[in-house]
Coordinates of C-alpha atoms and ligand atoms in Angstrom, one line a residue:
M190 CA 8.8 -45.5 18.3
E191 CA 8.2 -43.9 14.5
K192 CA 9.8 -45.4 11.3
L193 CA 11.7 -43.2 9.1
L194 CA 12.4 -45.4 5.7
I195 CA 14.5 -43.4 2.9
N196 CA 15.2 -45.0 -0.4
P197 CA 17.7 -43.8 -1.8
N198 CA 17.7 -45.7 -5.2
E199 CA 14.2 -44.1 -5.3
K200 CA 15.3 -40.7 -7.0
K201 CA 12.2 -38.7 -8.1
A202 CA 12.7 -35.2 -9.3
V203 CA 15.4 -32.2 -8.6
I204 CA 14.0 -30.0 -6.1
N205 CA 13.7 -26.7 -8.4
K206 CA 16.3 -24.3 -5.8
D207 CA 13.6 -21.4 -6.7
I208 CA 11.2 -23.5 -3.9
Y209 CA 13.3 -21.7 -1.7
G210 CA 12.3 -18.3 -3.5
H211 CA 11.1 -14.9 -1.4
F212 CA 9.2 -11.9 -2.2
S213 CA 9.4 -8.1 -1.7
E214 CA 6.7 -5.7 -2.2
H215 CA 6.9 -2.3 -1.9
L216 CA 4.7 -2.3 1.5
G217 CA 5.2 -1.1 4.6
R218 CA 9.4 -1.3 5.3
C219 CA 10.3 -4.1 3.3
I220 CA 11.8 -2.4 0.1
Y221 CA 12.6 0.9 2.3
E222 CA 14.6 0.3 5.6
G223 CA 14.3 -3.2 5.0
L224 CA 16.4 -3.7 2.1
Y225 CA 17.4 -0.4 0.9
V226 CA 18.1 2.5 2.8
G227 CA 19.5 4.7 0.5
E228 CA 23.4 5.9 -0.3
D229 CA 23.4 8.5 1.9
S230 CA 22.0 6.4 5.0
I231 CA 24.2 6.1 8.0
I232 CA 23.0 2.5 7.8
P233 CA 26.1 0.9 6.4
N234 CA 25.0 0.0 2.4
V235 CA 26.7 -1.3 -1.0
N236 CA 24.4 1.3 -3.7
G237 CA 22.0 1.9 -1.0
M238 CA 21.6 -1.7 0.0
R239 CA 21.9 -2.8 3.6
K240 CA 24.7 -4.7 4.3
D241 CA 23.8 -6.5 7.0
A242 CA 20.4 -7.8 5.2
V243 CA 22.3 -8.7 1.9
K244 CA 24.5 -10.6 4.3
A245 CA 22.4 -12.7 6.1
L246 CA 20.2 -13.2 2.9
K247 CA 23.1 -14.6 1.2
E248 CA 24.1 -16.6 4.1
M249 CA 20.5 -18.1 4.5
G250 CA 20.6 -19.1 0.5
I251 CA 17.9 -16.8 -1.4
P252 CA 17.7 -18.1 -4.7
V253 CA 15.1 -16.0 -6.1
L254 CA 13.7 -12.6 -5.3
R255 CA 10.0 -11.6 -6.6
W256 CA 9.2 -7.8 -6.8
P257 CA 7.3 -5.3 -6.9
G258 CA 4.2 -6.7 -5.8
G259 CA 1.7 -8.2 -4.8
C260 CA -1.0 -5.6 -5.0
F261 CA 1.1 -3.1 -5.4
A262 CA 2.6 -4.2 -9.5
D263 CA -0.7 -3.8 -10.8
E264 CA -0.5 0.1 -9.8
Y265 CA 3.1 0.5 -10.3
H266 CA 4.5 2.6 -13.9
W267 CA 7.9 1.5 -14.2
K268 CA 9.1 4.1 -15.9
D269 CA 8.2 6.4 -12.9
G270 CA 11.2 4.6 -11.5
I271 CA 14.1 5.2 -13.9
G272 CA 16.3 8.1 -14.4
D273 CA 17.6 10.7 -12.0
K274 CA 16.3 10.0 -8.7
K275 CA 15.4 13.4 -8.0
N276 CA 12.9 14.0 -10.9
R277 CA 11.4 11.0 -10.2
K278 CA 7.5 10.9 -10.0
K279 CA 6.2 10.5 -6.9
M280 CA 2.7 8.2 -6.3
I281 CA 0.1 7.1 -3.4
N282 CA 0.8 3.5 -2.5
T283 CA -2.8 3.3 -2.2
H284 CA -3.2 -0.5 -1.1
W285 CA -0.4 0.3 1.7
G286 CA -1.0 2.8 4.2
G287 CA -2.0 5.4 2.1
V288 CA 2.1 6.7 2.2
V289 CA 4.0 8.8 -0.7
E290 CA 5.8 6.3 -2.9
D291 CA 9.3 8.4 -4.5
N292 CA 10.3 5.8 -6.8
S293 CA 13.9 5.8 -5.6
F294 CA 13.8 1.9 -5.4
G295 CA 13.0 1.0 -9.2
T296 CA 14.1 -1.3 -11.9
H297 CA 18.2 -0.4 -11.6
E298 CA 17.9 -0.9 -8.0
F299 CA 16.3 -4.0 -7.9
F300 CA 18.5 -5.6 -10.4
E301 CA 21.5 -4.4 -8.0
L302 CA 20.0 -6.1 -5.4
C303 CA 19.2 -9.4 -7.1
R304 CA 22.9 -8.8 -8.1
Q305 CA 24.4 -8.4 -4.7
L306 CA 22.6 -11.4 -3.5
G307 CA 23.1 -13.3 -6.1
C308 CA 19.9 -14.6 -7.0
D309 CA 17.7 -14.9 -9.7
A310 CA 14.6 -11.8 -10.3
Y311 CA 11.1 -12.5 -10.9
V312 CA 9.2 -9.2 -12.1
N313 CA 5.8 -9.1 -11.6
G314 CA 4.1 -6.3 -14.4
N315 CA 1.2 -4.8 -14.2
V316 CA -2.1 -5.9 -16.0
G317 CA -4.6 -4.2 -13.5
S318 CA -3.9 -0.5 -14.4
G319 CA -1.1 -1.0 -17.0
T320 CA -1.1 -1.3 -20.7
V321 CA 0.0 -4.1 -23.2
Q322 CA 3.1 -1.5 -24.5
E323 CA 4.2 -1.0 -21.3
L324 CA 4.8 -4.7 -19.9
S325 CA 6.1 -4.9 -23.4
E326 CA 8.9 -2.1 -23.4
W327 CA 9.8 -3.1 -19.9
V328 CA 11.1 -6.6 -20.9
E329 CA 12.5 -4.8 -23.7
Y330 CA 14.4 -2.4 -21.5
I331 CA 15.5 -4.9 -19.1
T332 CA 16.8 -7.5 -21.6
F333 CA 17.4 -6.3 -25.2
D334 CA 21.0 -6.2 -25.7
G335 CA 21.0 -4.2 -29.3
V336 CA 20.1 -1.0 -30.3
S337 CA 16.4 0.0 -29.8
P338 CA 14.6 2.8 -27.9
M339 CA 14.4 0.7 -24.8
A340 CA 18.0 0.0 -24.8
E341 CA 19.3 3.2 -25.4
L342 CA 17.1 4.5 -22.6
R343 CA 18.3 2.0 -20.1
A344 CA 22.0 2.8 -21.2
K345 CA 21.2 6.3 -20.8
N346 CA 20.4 5.7 -17.4
G347 CA 23.6 4.2 -16.6
S348 CA 23.2 0.2 -17.5
K349 CA 24.8 -0.6 -21.0
A350 CA 24.4 -4.1 -20.4
P351 CA 21.0 -5.9 -19.7
W352 CA 20.0 -7.8 -17.0
N353 CA 18.8 -11.6 -16.6
L354 CA 15.3 -11.6 -16.2
K355 CA 13.9 -15.2 -15.3
Y356 CA 10.3 -15.0 -14.9
I357 CA 7.7 -12.5 -16.0
G358 CA 4.4 -12.4 -13.8
V359 CA 1.5 -11.3 -16.1
G360 CA -0.6 -9.2 -13.4
N361 CA -1.2 -10.1 -9.7
E362 CA -4.5 -11.0 -7.8
S363 CA -6.4 -10.5 -11.0
W364 CA -9.3 -11.8 -9.3
G365 CA -8.8 -9.6 -6.7
C366 CA -6.9 -6.3 -6.1
G367 CA -5.1 -6.7 -9.7
G368 CA -8.7 -5.6 -11.3
N369 CA -11.4 -8.1 -9.7
M370 CA -11.5 -9.7 -13.1
D371 CA -13.3 -12.9 -14.3
P372 CA -11.5 -15.8 -15.2
E373 CA -12.2 -16.0 -18.9
H374 CA -11.4 -11.9 -19.0
Y375 CA -7.9 -12.7 -17.3
G376 CA -7.1 -15.8 -19.5
N377 CA -7.8 -13.5 -22.5
L378 CA -5.7 -10.7 -21.1
F379 CA -2.8 -13.2 -20.2
K380 CA -2.6 -14.5 -23.3
Q381 CA -2.9 -10.9 -25.2
Y382 CA 0.1 -9.0 -22.8
N383 CA 2.4 -12.4 -22.8
T384 CA 2.3 -12.3 -26.7
Y385 CA 4.2 -8.9 -26.3
C386 CA 6.8 -10.1 -24.0
R387 CA 9.4 -11.0 -25.9
D388 CA 12.6 -13.4 -25.8
Y389 CA 14.9 -11.0 -27.0
K390 CA 18.3 -13.3 -26.1
A391 CA 18.7 -16.0 -28.6
G392 CA 17.8 -19.3 -26.8
E393 CA 16.4 -17.8 -23.7
H394 CA 13.4 -17.9 -22.6
I395 CA 11.5 -16.0 -19.9
L396 CA 9.3 -18.0 -17.8
R397 CA 5.8 -16.7 -18.2
I398 CA 3.7 -16.8 -14.7
A399 CA -0.1 -16.7 -14.9
C400 CA -2.6 -15.6 -12.0
G401 CA -3.4 -18.3 -10.5
P402 CA -5.9 -19.3 -7.4
N403 CA -6.7 -17.8 -4.3
N404 CA -6.7 -20.6 -1.8
D405 CA -9.2 -23.1 -3.2
D406 CA -10.5 -21.3 -6.0
Y407 CA -10.9 -24.5 -8.4
H408 CA -13.1 -22.7 -10.6
W409 CA -10.5 -19.9 -11.4
T410 CA -7.5 -22.7 -12.0
K411 CA -9.6 -25.1 -14.4
K412 CA -11.0 -21.6 -16.6
V413 CA -7.5 -19.9 -16.5
T414 CA -5.7 -23.3 -17.2
D415 CA -8.1 -23.6 -20.4
K416 CA -7.0 -20.3 -21.9
V417 CA -3.5 -20.1 -20.9
K418 CA -2.3 -24.1 -21.5
H419 CA -0.2 -23.6 -24.6
H420 CA 1.0 -20.1 -23.3
A421 CA 2.1 -20.2 -19.3
D422 CA 4.6 -22.1 -18.1
A423 CA 3.2 -21.9 -14.8
L424 CA 0.4 -20.8 -12.6
S425 CA 0.6 -18.8 -9.6
L426 CA -1.2 -20.1 -6.4
H427 CA -1.9 -18.0 -3.5
Y428 CA -2.2 -18.8 0.4
Y429 CA -1.8 -17.5 3.6
T430 CA -2.3 -19.1 7.3
V431 CA -4.6 -17.0 9.2
P432 CA -4.8 -18.4 12.6
T433 CA -8.3 -17.5 13.6
G434 CA -10.0 -17.9 9.8
K435 CA -10.9 -14.5 10.0
W436 CA -9.4 -11.3 8.4
H437 CA -11.1 -8.7 10.9
H438 CA -9.0 -10.7 13.7
K439 CA -6.2 -12.5 12.8
G440 CA -4.4 -13.4 16.0
S441 CA -1.5 -12.4 17.7
A442 CA 1.8 -13.3 16.3
T443 CA 2.9 -13.7 19.9
D444 CA 0.2 -14.0 22.4
F445 CA -2.0 -17.4 21.4
D446 CA -2.6 -20.5 23.6
K447 CA -2.4 -24.1 22.6
N448 CA -5.5 -24.8 20.4
E449 CA -4.7 -21.7 18.4
Y450 CA -0.9 -22.8 17.8
I451 CA -2.2 -26.0 16.8
S452 CA -4.9 -24.7 14.6
T453 CA -2.3 -22.4 12.7
I454 CA 0.1 -26.1 11.9
F455 CA -3.7 -27.4 10.9
K456 CA -4.0 -24.7 8.4
A457 CA -0.8 -24.5 7.2
Y458 CA -0.7 -28.5 6.8
R459 CA -3.7 -27.2 3.8
M460 CA -0.8 -26.3 1.6
E461 CA -0.7 -30.1 0.9
E462 CA -4.2 -30.7 0.0
L463 CA -4.0 -27.1 -2.3
I464 CA -1.2 -28.0 -4.5
S465 CA -2.3 -31.6 -4.9
N466 CA -5.9 -30.4 -6.4
H467 CA -4.9 -27.9 -8.2
I468 CA -2.4 -29.8 -10.0
A469 CA -5.0 -32.4 -10.5
M470 CA -7.0 -29.9 -11.9
M471 CA -4.6 -28.2 -14.1
D472 CA -3.6 -31.9 -15.4
S473 CA -7.7 -32.4 -16.1
I474 CA -7.3 -29.6 -18.5
A475 CA -3.5 -30.0 -19.9
P476 CA -2.8 -33.6 -19.5
W477 CA 1.2 -33.4 -20.9
K478 CA 1.6 -31.6 -17.5
K479 CA 4.3 -29.1 -18.7
M480 CA 2.5 -26.3 -17.0
K481 CA 3.6 -26.1 -13.6
L482 CA 2.4 -24.5 -10.1
I483 CA 4.3 -21.8 -8.3
V484 CA 3.4 -20.5 -5.2
D485 CA 4.6 -16.8 -5.1
E486 CA 2.6 -16.0 -1.9
W487 CA 2.4 -18.1 1.3
G488 CA 2.9 -17.5 4.8
T489 CA 1.4 -16.7 7.9
W490 CA -1.0 -13.5 8.3
Y491 CA -1.7 -12.3 11.9
D492 CA -2.7 -8.7 13.2
V493 CA 0.0 -6.3 12.8
E494 CA 2.1 -5.2 16.2
P495 CA 0.4 -3.5 18.1
G496 CA 1.2 0.7 17.7
T497 CA 2.2 -0.1 13.8
N498 CA 1.1 1.1 10.8
P499 CA -2.3 -1.1 9.8
G500 CA -1.2 -1.0 6.5
F501 CA 2.4 -2.0 6.6
L502 CA 1.9 -5.7 8.0
Y503 CA 4.2 -5.7 10.4
Q504 CA 4.5 -9.0 12.5
Q505 CA 6.9 -10.4 15.0
N506 CA 7.6 -14.4 14.1
T507 CA 7.8 -17.3 17.0
M508 CA 8.6 -20.5 17.1
R509 CA 5.5 -21.5 15.5
D510 CA 6.0 -19.6 12.4
A511 CA 9.6 -21.9 12.1
I512 CA 7.1 -25.1 12.5
V513 CA 4.8 -23.5 9.4
A514 CA 7.9 -22.9 7.5
A515 CA 9.3 -26.6 8.2
F516 CA 5.9 -27.9 7.4
T517 CA 5.8 -25.8 4.4
L518 CA 8.8 -26.7 2.8
N519 CA 8.7 -30.5 3.5
I520 CA 5.4 -30.3 1.8
F521 CA 7.0 -28.3 -1.6
N522 CA 9.8 -30.7 -1.7
K523 CA 7.5 -33.7 -1.9
H524 CA 5.9 -32.1 -5.2
A525 CA 9.3 -31.3 -6.4
D526 CA 8.0 -32.7 -9.7
R527 CA 5.4 -30.2 -10.7
L528 CA 6.1 -26.8 -8.4
M529 CA 9.0 -24.2 -10.3
M530 CA 9.4 -21.7 -7.6
C531 CA 7.6 -20.5 -4.0
N532 CA 7.9 -17.2 -2.6
L533 CA 7.6 -16.6 0.8
A534 CA 5.3 -13.2 2.0
Q535 CA 7.3 -11.0 2.8
T536 CA 11.3 -10.7 3.0
V537 CA 12.1 -8.2 5.5
N538 CA 9.4 -6.6 8.2
V539 CA 6.4 -7.5 6.7
L540 CA 4.3 -10.5 7.0
Q541 CA 6.2 -14.3 7.9
A542 CA 9.7 -12.1 7.6
V543 CA 12.8 -14.1 7.7
L544 CA 14.6 -10.3 8.7
L545 CA 13.5 -7.7 10.9
T546 CA 14.9 -4.5 11.2
D547 CA 15.0 -1.7 13.8
G548 CA 17.2 1.5 12.3
K549 CA 20.3 0.0 12.4
K550 CA 19.3 -3.2 14.3
L551 CA 18.6 -6.3 12.5
V552 CA 17.0 -9.5 14.1
K553 CA 16.8 -12.9 12.4
T554 CA 13.5 -14.5 13.0
P555 CA 12.8 -18.3 13.7
T556 CA 11.6 -18.7 9.9
Y557 CA 15.2 -17.5 8.5
Y558 CA 17.0 -20.4 10.3
V559 CA 14.6 -22.9 8.7
F560 CA 15.6 -21.5 5.5
K561 CA 19.0 -21.5 6.4
M562 CA 18.8 -25.6 7.7
F563 CA 17.0 -26.6 4.7
K564 CA 18.7 -24.8 2.3
E565 CA 20.8 -28.0 1.1
H566 CA 18.0 -29.2 -0.6
Q567 CA 18.1 -26.5 -3.2
N568 CA 19.2 -28.5 -6.3
N569 CA 19.0 -31.7 -4.7
T570 CA 17.3 -34.8 -5.8
L571 CA 14.2 -35.7 -3.5
L572 CA 14.1 -39.1 -2.4
G573 CA 11.2 -41.6 -1.9
S574 CA 10.7 -41.2 1.9
Y575 CA 7.9 -42.5 4.3
L576 CA 7.1 -41.4 7.9
T577 CA 5.2 -43.2 10.5
T578 CA 3.5 -40.6 12.7
E579 CA 0.8 -39.8 15.2
K580 CA -2.0 -37.2 14.5
L581 CA -2.6 -34.3 16.1
T582 CA -6.3 -32.8 16.3
S583 CA -7.1 -29.2 15.9
K584 CA -10.1 -28.4 18.4
N585 CA -10.6 -25.0 16.6
D586 CA -11.0 -26.3 13.3
N587 CA -14.2 -29.3 13.8
N588 CA -11.4 -31.7 15.2
G589 CA -9.8 -31.6 11.8
E590 CA -6.6 -33.8 12.0
F591 CA -2.7 -33.5 10.6
P592 CA 0.5 -35.3 11.3
Q593 CA 2.5 -35.0 13.9
L594 CA 5.7 -35.1 12.3
I595 CA 6.3 -34.5 8.6
E596 CA 9.2 -34.6 6.9
S597 CA 11.2 -34.8 3.6
A598 CA 14.8 -36.3 2.1
S599 CA 17.2 -35.3 -0.8
V600 CA 20.4 -36.3 -1.9
D601 CA 23.2 -34.5 -3.2
E602 CA 25.5 -35.4 -6.4
N603 CA 27.8 -36.5 -3.9
G604 CA 25.8 -39.0 -2.7
V605 CA 24.9 -37.3 0.8
V606 CA 21.7 -37.6 1.7
Y607 CA 19.7 -34.6 4.2
S608 CA 16.9 -35.4 6.2
T609 CA 14.9 -32.4 7.5
V610 CA 12.2 -33.5 10.3
A611 CA 9.6 -31.4 11.7
N612 CA 7.7 -32.2 15.2
A613 CA 4.7 -29.9 15.5
S614 CA 3.8 -31.0 19.0
P615 CA 3.7 -28.6 21.6
G616 CA 4.7 -31.1 24.4
K617 CA 5.5 -34.5 22.9
T618 CA 8.7 -36.1 22.1
S619 CA 9.0 -38.1 19.8
Y620 CA 11.4 -41.4 19.1
I621 CA 12.1 -42.6 15.4
K622 CA 14.0 -45.2 13.8
C623 CA 15.3 -44.0 10.5
Q624 CA 16.9 -46.8 7.9
L625 CA 18.0 -45.7 4.7
A626 CA 17.9 -48.6 1.5
D627 CA 20.9 -50.5 0.4
S628 CA 23.1 -48.1 2.4
R629 CA 26.2 -48.9 5.2
V630 CA 25.8 -45.2 7.2
K631 CA 29.5 -43.5 7.7
S632 CA 28.5 -41.0 9.9
V633 CA 25.7 -39.0 11.2
K634 CA 25.5 -35.1 11.6
A635 CA 22.6 -33.0 13.3
E636 CA 21.3 -29.9 13.8
I637 CA 18.2 -28.6 16.0
L638 CA 16.0 -25.6 15.8
T639 CA 13.6 -25.6 18.9
A640 CA 12.3 -23.4 21.5
Q641 CA 8.7 -23.1 23.7
C642 CA 6.3 -22.7 20.5
N643 CA 6.1 -18.6 21.4
D644 CA 9.3 -17.7 21.9
Y645 CA 10.8 -15.1 19.6
N646 CA 13.9 -12.6 18.4
D647 CA 13.5 -9.2 19.9
F648 CA 15.9 -6.1 19.0
G649 CA 18.6 -5.5 22.0
K650 CA 18.1 -9.1 23.7
D651 CA 19.9 -12.5 23.6
E652 CA 18.8 -14.3 20.5
K653 CA 16.1 -17.3 22.0
V654 CA 16.0 -19.2 19.1
F655 CA 18.4 -20.5 17.1
T656 CA 20.2 -23.4 15.5
K657 CA 22.4 -25.3 17.5
E658 CA 24.2 -28.6 16.9
F659 CA 21.9 -32.0 17.5
T660 CA 23.6 -35.3 19.6
D661 CA 20.3 -36.9 20.7
F662 CA 20.5 -39.5 17.6
K663 CA 22.5 -42.6 17.5
Q664 CA 23.6 -44.3 14.5
T665 CA 23.2 -47.6 13.4
R666 CA 24.3 -49.7 10.1
D667 CA 22.0 -48.4 7.5
G668 CA 20.5 -45.2 9.6
F669 CA 20.0 -43.8 13.3
T670 CA 17.5 -43.7 16.2
A671 CA 16.7 -40.1 17.6
K672 CA 14.5 -38.3 20.1
I673 CA 12.8 -35.4 18.4
P674 CA 11.7 -32.6 20.9
P675 CA 8.4 -31.1 21.0
C676 CA 8.1 -28.0 18.8
S677 CA 11.5 -28.5 17.0
V678 CA 12.9 -29.0 13.2
V679 CA 16.0 -31.3 13.3
K680 CA 18.2 -31.7 9.8
F681 CA 19.9 -34.9 9.5
V682 CA 23.2 -35.0 7.3
V683 CA 23.7 -38.8 6.6
E684 CA 27.0 -39.7 4.8
R685 CA 27.0 -43.3 3.3
Ligands
LIG775 O1 1.6 -10.1 1.4 C1 0.7 -8.7 1.0 C2 -0.3 -9.0 -0.5 O2 -1.2 -10.1 0.1 C3 -0.4 -8.8 -1.6 O3 0.0 -7.7 -1.9 C4 -1.2 -9.3 -2.4 O4 -1.0 -9.9 -3.2 C5 -1.6 -10.1 -1.4 O5 -3.2 -10.3 -1.2

């Protein structure tokens, strides 16, 4: 029997709701088809945004959305995406399939989408091929409420009132697709671009995101932190889970054996080490710990579905992805003190998407259900919690080990405790005894997501993976005992 101890007296940090954020790039069918179909589409929409996607994302709890890229951000010139749609300049989306981008989804459409979703906006600026003036004017266009050239242009294009911009990213992957820079050069450019991103609204500061490392590039973190430590609010880490570890053959989204399954979770669990080490590196350079870490691209990355455009990064999503999501979100919760935002790549039809679409049809993926299960953690306070667990061994990774079970716990303003437990084992049930310190438990309710590791939801078929009420537990005086099935995610809601 494993032991889970939750200490409601040990209040650690508020879990920033933005840790549950998402990312939408002009890539494949994420924006076009997935979120935006245009006002004249036969797919039901409001101002061009597909109704079913907006409804599903709201129900899941989407706190913040990143846009317009990714690699696309450093080729995007925002003025091409405003004004009369008939006259908008077309461009080639060189990164993603070489398709024509007609710029019909631009700044006004993005803020309309955020309005419909009720979420905050994170805009990623162009440093790789843009100019300081271009980024400076974009911020003015979005946020300035007064008489100015950009505010007048915005009003002329139909939006008299400015929008709220919570985060601005200064470049994306500047070590790679965003300009192949070295960290010293990027650090200097960050300071230059950032200087002219003004805070126009009295008392409101747009949070500044500096391009951070890829995976375990601690050198980048060190050098960039040193340059931007007095200017940036956060540094962004990118880490993708690639089952085989090989970019030319990443592995199939649905067709995998037990070893590849275990290896995928092993690789996803690396997020723990990466967050801890990058924060330690940042703190060694800027020990006042003001600068936060964000992870604005994470998730699984497989070979594209057979027969689809290789540049569109379309992949299915199984119960394995749900375990990756539950492991990762529990890790994020545990780092609530230093994580400001995280963004799963990418919302619809791309990589580890929460939604998939096919014409009028829409599918909620297993990953969608994990985000929905975890949504109460948003803005809750993280509690000290401790779980004993066996280890799983990954043959494909030199017998590297990782915990079979992972959890986190938080408390809301009414004292209700939420605990989310994931069991990664493909075959082994876990028995846990949970105790809440100094607590007399009134009621326990629970929900479960479980299936075969390679089960998924598909168009035109009954859903195979979805949440159900979980009853395989017994309430005790100060907690509960429970039987956690293999390949499952369970949420306990405890009233005291
Ligand atoms: O999410 C897909 C791509 O992955 C993004 O455009 C880029 O930033 C990263 O390399």
